[in-house]
XYZ file of C-alpha atoms in Angstrom:
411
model
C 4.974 -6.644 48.839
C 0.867 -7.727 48.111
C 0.824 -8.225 44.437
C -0.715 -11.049 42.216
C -2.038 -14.320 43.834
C 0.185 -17.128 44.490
C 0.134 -20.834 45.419
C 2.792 -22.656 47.991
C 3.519 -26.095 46.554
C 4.953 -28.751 49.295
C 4.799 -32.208 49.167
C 3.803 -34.327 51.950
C 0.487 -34.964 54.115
C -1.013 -33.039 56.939
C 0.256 -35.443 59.611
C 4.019 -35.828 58.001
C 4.690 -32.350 57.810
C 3.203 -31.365 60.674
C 5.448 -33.961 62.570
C 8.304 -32.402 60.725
C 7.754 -28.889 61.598
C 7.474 -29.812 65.605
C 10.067 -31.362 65.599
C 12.011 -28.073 63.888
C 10.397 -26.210 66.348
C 11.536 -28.354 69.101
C 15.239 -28.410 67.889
C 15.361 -24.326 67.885
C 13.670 -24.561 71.430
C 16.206 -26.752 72.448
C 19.590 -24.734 70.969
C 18.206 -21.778 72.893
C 18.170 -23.826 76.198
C 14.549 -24.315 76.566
C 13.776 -28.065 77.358
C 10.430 -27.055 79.131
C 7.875 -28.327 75.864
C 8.466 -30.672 72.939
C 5.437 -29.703 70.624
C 6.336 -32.999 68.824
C 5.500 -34.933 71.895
C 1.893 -32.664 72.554
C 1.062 -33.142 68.975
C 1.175 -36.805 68.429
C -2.016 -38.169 70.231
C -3.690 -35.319 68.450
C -2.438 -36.634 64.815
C -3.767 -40.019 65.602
C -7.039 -38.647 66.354
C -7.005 -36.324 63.147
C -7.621 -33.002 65.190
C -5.867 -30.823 62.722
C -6.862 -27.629 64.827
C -5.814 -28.675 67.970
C -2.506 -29.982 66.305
C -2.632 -26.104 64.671
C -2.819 -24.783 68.043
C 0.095 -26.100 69.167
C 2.331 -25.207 66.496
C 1.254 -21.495 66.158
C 1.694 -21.102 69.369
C 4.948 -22.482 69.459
C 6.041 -20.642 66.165
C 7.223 -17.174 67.751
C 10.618 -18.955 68.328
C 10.937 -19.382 64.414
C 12.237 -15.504 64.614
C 15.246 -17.086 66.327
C 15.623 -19.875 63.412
C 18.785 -19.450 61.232
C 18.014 -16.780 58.400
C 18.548 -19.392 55.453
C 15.352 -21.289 57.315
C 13.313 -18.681 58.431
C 11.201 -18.395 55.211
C 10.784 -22.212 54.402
C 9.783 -22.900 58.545
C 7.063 -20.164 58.343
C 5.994 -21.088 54.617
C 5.287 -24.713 56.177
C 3.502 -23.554 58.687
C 1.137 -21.623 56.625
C 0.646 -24.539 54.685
C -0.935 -26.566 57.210
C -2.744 -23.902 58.121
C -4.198 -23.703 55.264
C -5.553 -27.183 55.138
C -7.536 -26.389 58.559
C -11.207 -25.702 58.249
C -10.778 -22.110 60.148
C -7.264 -21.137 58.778
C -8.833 -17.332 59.523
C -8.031 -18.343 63.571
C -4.521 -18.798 63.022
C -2.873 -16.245 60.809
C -3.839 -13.273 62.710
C -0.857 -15.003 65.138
C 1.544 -15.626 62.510
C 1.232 -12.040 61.218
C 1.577 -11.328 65.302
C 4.949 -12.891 65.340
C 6.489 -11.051 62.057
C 5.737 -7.812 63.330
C 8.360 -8.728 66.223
C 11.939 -8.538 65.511
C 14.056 -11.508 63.743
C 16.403 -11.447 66.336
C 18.792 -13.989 63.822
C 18.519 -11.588 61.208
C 19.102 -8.049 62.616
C 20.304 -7.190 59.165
C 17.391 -9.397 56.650
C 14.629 -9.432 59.240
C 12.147 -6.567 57.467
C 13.132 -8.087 54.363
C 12.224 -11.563 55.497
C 9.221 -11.121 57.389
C 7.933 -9.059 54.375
C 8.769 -11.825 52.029
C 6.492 -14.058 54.481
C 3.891 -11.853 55.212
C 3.286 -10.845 51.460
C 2.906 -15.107 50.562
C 0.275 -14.705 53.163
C -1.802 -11.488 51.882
C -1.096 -13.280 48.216
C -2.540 -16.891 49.062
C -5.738 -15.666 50.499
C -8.636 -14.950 48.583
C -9.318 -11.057 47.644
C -12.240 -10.716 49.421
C -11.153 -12.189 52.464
C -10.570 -9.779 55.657
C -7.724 -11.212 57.312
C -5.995 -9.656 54.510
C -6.731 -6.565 56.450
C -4.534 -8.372 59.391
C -1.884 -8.936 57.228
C -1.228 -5.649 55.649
C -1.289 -4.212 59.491
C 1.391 -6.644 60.152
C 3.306 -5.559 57.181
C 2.881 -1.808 58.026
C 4.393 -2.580 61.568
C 6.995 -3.858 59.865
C 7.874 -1.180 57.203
C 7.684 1.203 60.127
C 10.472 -0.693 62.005
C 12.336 -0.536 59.179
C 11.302 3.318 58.255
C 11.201 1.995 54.456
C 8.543 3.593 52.882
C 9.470 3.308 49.636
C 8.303 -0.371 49.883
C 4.715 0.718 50.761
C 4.114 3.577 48.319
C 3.777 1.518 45.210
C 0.697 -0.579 47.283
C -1.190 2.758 48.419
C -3.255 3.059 44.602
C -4.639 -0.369 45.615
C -5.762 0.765 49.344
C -9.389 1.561 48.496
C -10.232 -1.341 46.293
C -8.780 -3.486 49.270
C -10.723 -1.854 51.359
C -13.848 -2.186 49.222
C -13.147 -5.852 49.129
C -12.745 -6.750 52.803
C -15.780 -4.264 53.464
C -13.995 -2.532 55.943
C -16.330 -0.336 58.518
C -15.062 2.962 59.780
C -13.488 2.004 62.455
C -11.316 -0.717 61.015
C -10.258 1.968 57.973
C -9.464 4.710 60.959
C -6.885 2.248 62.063
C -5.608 1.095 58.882
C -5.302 5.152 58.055
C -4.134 6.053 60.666
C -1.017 3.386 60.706
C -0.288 4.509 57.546
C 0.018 8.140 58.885
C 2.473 6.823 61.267
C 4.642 5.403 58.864
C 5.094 7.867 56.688
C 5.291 10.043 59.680
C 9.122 8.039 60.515
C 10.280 8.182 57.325
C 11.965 10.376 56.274
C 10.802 13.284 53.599
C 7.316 12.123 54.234
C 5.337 14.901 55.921
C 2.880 15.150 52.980
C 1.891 11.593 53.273
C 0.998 11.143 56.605
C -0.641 14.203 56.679
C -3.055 13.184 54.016
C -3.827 9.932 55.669
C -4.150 11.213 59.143
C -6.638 13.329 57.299
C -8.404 10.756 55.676
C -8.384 8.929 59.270
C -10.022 11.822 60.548
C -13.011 11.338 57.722
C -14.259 8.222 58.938
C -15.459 10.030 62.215
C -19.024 9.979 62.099
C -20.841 13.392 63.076
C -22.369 12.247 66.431
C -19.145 11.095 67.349
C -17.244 14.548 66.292
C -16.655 15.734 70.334
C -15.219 12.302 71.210
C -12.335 11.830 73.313
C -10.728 9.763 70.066
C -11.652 12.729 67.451
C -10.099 15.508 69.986
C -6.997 13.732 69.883
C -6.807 13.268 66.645
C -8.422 16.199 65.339
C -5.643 18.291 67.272
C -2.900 15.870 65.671
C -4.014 16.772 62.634
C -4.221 20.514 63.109
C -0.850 20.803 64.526
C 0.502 18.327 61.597
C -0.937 20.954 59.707
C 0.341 23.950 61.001
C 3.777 22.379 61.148
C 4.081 20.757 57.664
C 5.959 24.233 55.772
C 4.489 23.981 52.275
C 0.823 23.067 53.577
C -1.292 26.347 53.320
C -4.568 25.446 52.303
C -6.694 25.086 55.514
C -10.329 24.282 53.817
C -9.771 20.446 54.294
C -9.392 20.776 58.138
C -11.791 23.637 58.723
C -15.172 21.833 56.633
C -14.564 18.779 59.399
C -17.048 18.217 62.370
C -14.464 17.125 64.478
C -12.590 19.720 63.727
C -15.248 22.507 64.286
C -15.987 20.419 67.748
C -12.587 21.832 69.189
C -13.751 25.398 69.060
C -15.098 24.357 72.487
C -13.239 21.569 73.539
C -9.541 24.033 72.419
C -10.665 27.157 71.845
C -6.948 28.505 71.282
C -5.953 25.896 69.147
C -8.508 26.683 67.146
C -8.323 30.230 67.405
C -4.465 29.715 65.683
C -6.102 27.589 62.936
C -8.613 30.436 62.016
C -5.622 32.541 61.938
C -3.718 30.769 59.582
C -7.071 29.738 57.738
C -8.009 33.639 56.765
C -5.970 36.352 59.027
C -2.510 37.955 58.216
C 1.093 38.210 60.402
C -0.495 41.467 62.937
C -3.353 39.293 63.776
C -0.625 35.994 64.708
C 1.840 38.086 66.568
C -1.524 39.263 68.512
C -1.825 36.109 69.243
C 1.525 34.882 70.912
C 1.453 37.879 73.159
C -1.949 36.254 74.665
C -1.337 33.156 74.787
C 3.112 33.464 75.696
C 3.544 30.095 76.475
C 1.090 27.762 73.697
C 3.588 27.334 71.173
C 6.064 25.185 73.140
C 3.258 23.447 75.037
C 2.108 22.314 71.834
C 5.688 21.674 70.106
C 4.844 24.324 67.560
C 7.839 25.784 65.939
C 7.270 29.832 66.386
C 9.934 30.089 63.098
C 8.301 27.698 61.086
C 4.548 29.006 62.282
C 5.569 32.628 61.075
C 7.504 31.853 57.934
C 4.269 30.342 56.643
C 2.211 33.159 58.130
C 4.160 35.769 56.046
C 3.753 33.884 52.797
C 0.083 33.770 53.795
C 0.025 37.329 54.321
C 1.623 38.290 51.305
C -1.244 36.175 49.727
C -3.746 37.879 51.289
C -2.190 41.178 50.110
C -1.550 40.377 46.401
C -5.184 39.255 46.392
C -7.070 41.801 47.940
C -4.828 44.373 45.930
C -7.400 46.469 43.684
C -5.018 47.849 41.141
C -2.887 44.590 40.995
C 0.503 46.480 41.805
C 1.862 46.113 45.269
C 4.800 48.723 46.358
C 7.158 46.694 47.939
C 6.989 49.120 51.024
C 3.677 48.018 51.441
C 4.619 44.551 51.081
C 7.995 44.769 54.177
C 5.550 46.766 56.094
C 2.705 43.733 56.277
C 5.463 40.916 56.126
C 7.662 42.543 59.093
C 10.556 42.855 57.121
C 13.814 44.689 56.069
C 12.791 46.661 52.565
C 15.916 44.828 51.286
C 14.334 41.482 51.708
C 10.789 42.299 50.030
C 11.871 40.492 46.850
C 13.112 37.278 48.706
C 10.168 36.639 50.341
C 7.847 37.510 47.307
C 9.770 34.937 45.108
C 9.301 32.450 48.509
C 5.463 33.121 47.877
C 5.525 32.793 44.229
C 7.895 29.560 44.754
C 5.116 28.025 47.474
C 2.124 28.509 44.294
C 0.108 31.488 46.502
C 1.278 33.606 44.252
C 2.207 34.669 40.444
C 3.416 37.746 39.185
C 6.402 39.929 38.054
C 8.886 42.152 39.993
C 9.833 45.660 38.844
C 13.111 46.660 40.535
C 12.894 50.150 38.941
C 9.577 50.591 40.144
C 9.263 48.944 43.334
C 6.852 47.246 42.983
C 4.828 43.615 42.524
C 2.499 43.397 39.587
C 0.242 40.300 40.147
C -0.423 38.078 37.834
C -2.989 35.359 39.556
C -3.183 35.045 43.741
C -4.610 32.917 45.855
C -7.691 33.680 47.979
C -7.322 31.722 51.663
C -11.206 31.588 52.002
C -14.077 33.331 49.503
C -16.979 34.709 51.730
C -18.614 37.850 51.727
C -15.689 40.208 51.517
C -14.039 37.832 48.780
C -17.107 38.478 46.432
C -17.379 41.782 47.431
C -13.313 42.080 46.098
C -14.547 40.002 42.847
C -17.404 42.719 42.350
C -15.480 45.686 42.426
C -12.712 44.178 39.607
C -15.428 43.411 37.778
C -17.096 46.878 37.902
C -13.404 48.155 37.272
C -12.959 46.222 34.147
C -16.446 46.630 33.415
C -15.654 50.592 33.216
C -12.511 50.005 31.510
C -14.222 48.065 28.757
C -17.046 50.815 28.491
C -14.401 53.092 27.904
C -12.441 50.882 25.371
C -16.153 50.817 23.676
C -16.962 54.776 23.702
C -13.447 55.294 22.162
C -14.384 52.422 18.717
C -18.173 54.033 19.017
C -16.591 57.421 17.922
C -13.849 56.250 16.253
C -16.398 54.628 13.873
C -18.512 57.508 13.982
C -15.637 59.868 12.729
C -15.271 57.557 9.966
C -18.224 57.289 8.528
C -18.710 60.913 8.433
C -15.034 61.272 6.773
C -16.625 58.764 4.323
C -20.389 60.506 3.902
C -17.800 64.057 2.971
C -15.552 62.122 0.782
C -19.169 61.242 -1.176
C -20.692 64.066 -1.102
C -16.944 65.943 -2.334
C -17.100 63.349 -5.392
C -20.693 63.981 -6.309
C -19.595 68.066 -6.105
C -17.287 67.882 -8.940
């Protein structure tokens, strides 16, 4: 994988080596039956006239068939080739071919290919300069190939170095959309790797400028990311989807999709089971998982509940009747909530009941702060009466004091 710069060291001149490598790529031609081209042949009048591009030409474009070299040659073919490329005066032209080829399979290799071509394509990235954007080529290339390979342990360690990269190339929108959103769909085939490609998918979504928030391109996407989203089981914070143009634009381009997000953004389990009974049929058009969707919505709900609570003690009948549940399974699904962070607290078996510690408010608006005013007159009360009681506490000591005087002076 990309790491510190390197340097390829081979002897021999332009015209030599270049000779040599035709005439490798010739001999693979040949033990696959194709006797149509010799390279070697097209390239000599072109050596003797020193056109080192046109030469280039022909050996990039007769390089895919290196993925069909024996494995033990694979990596010493293609570091050759890069070599001369190297020495041409546009070297920029070429790679973007070479990295074109990796991405396809090694069909000598079934077993070694990803491990090859990544071994190639990271010499690449590591020869050329930092600043220079066909790095941006090459790490594309390298994604395709991790994806293949659905390793993506190999790409996580890179990830902290994405947005100085990105810096460096200066990358417009566009060109970071794709590179985001190929990282989305890698992490998106491995496995364990919802979180990932959610984030990135999300960050793709970023780089949509506001005039371009009802596009065709930020509908799509902007749904992806919703349903990603909705589908993802320990993802229950909505904010970073909902303070989007694009996604804002779907309340007219998919009303009901967006209807479900504001559900699961601020409303509770009645308000979601309203919802399937209008629309019966949405959830499978949209391969939306009803059991997953209202898992999440309960642990929401019992959010909702432990934070709008007043007196900070929830009665556990309260709690089955808003979650839909048995009253046997109240304390499962509390300790679900309190596992998924919404909530923290501590259950009283002999009392029924939740006390709650800390919650977790979905959204803060109007209602939120009206909620945060009334604690605070509550404790406000509470601490006025802690006050009156020290006030005559205080009082009723001095005045034992002022007799206790007065008795002395008596006698």
């Amino acid at each position: 994988m990309p790491g510190p710069s390197n340097t390829l060291l081979i002897e021999g001149s332009f015209e030599e080596l270049a000779d040599e490598l035709s005439h490798y790529i010739d001999e693979v031609k040949r033990k696959q039956g194709d006797n149509n081209t010799a390279v070697q042949t097209e390239i000599t009048p072109l050596l003797e006239k020193n056109q080192k591009d046109d030469v280039l030409k022909k050996l990039v474009t007769g390089s895919a068939v290196l993925n069909s070299a024996p494995e033990k040659e694979i990596i010493a073919a293609y570091n050759l080739l890069v070599h001369l490329i190297r020495q041409s005066s546009n070297p920029n032209m070429f790679l973007p071919r070479i990295c074109q080829n990796l991405s396809n399979p090694i069909t000598s290799s079934p077993t070694n290919g990803t491990g090859l071509a990544l071994s190639i394509l990271t010499t690449i990235f590591n020869i050329l300069p930092q600043d220079n954007d066909v790095r941006y080529h090459v790490f594309l290339a390298i994604l395709r190939v991790i994806r293949s390979s659905g390793s993506f342990e190999l790409l996580r360690p890179q990830l902290k170095n994405l947005d100085t990269w990105i810096t460096q190339w200066e990358t417009d929108e566009e060109d970071q959309r794709k590179l985001y959103l190929s990282i989305a769909e890698v992490a998106e085939e491995a496995s364990g790797e919802e979180e990932q490609s959610y984030l990135y998918l999300l960050r793709a979504l970023r780089t949509i400028p506001s005039e371009e928030a009802a596009s065709a391109e930020a509908r799509q996407l902007s749904a992806r990311a919703l349903k990603s989203a909705l589908s993802y089981p320990t993802h229950f914070d909505f904010q970073d989807l909902t303070s989007l143009d694009s996604i804002q634009a779907l309340r007219k381009s998919d009303p009901i999709i967006f209807e479900l997000l504001d559900i699961f953004n601020a409303q509770v389990l009645d308000d979601y089971n309203d919802f399937k009974d209008e629309h019966d049929d949405f959830l499978s058009s949209q391969s939306l998982s009803d059991d997953t969707l209202t898992r999440k919505m309960r642990l929401l709900t019992l959010a909702s509940l432990a934070a709008s609570t007043q007196s900070r003690s929830l009665p556990y009948q309260h709690i089955s009747r808003a979650l839909q549940i048995p009253s046997e399974d109240t304390e499962i699904w509390v300790i679900d909530t309190i596992r998924a962070g919404l909530v923290e607290g501590k259950l009283s078996q002999l009392n029924q009941t939740f006390l709650v510690h800390r919650s977790t408010y979905r959204v803060f608006g109007e209602k939120q702060w009206t909620e945060v005013q009334g604690r605070l007159d509550t404790w406000r009360a509470s601490l006025e009466g802690v006050l009156g009681v020290v006030r005559a506490e205080r009082e009723k000591m001095v005045r034992e004091r002022e007799r206790e005087l007065r008795e002395v002076e008596g006698r």
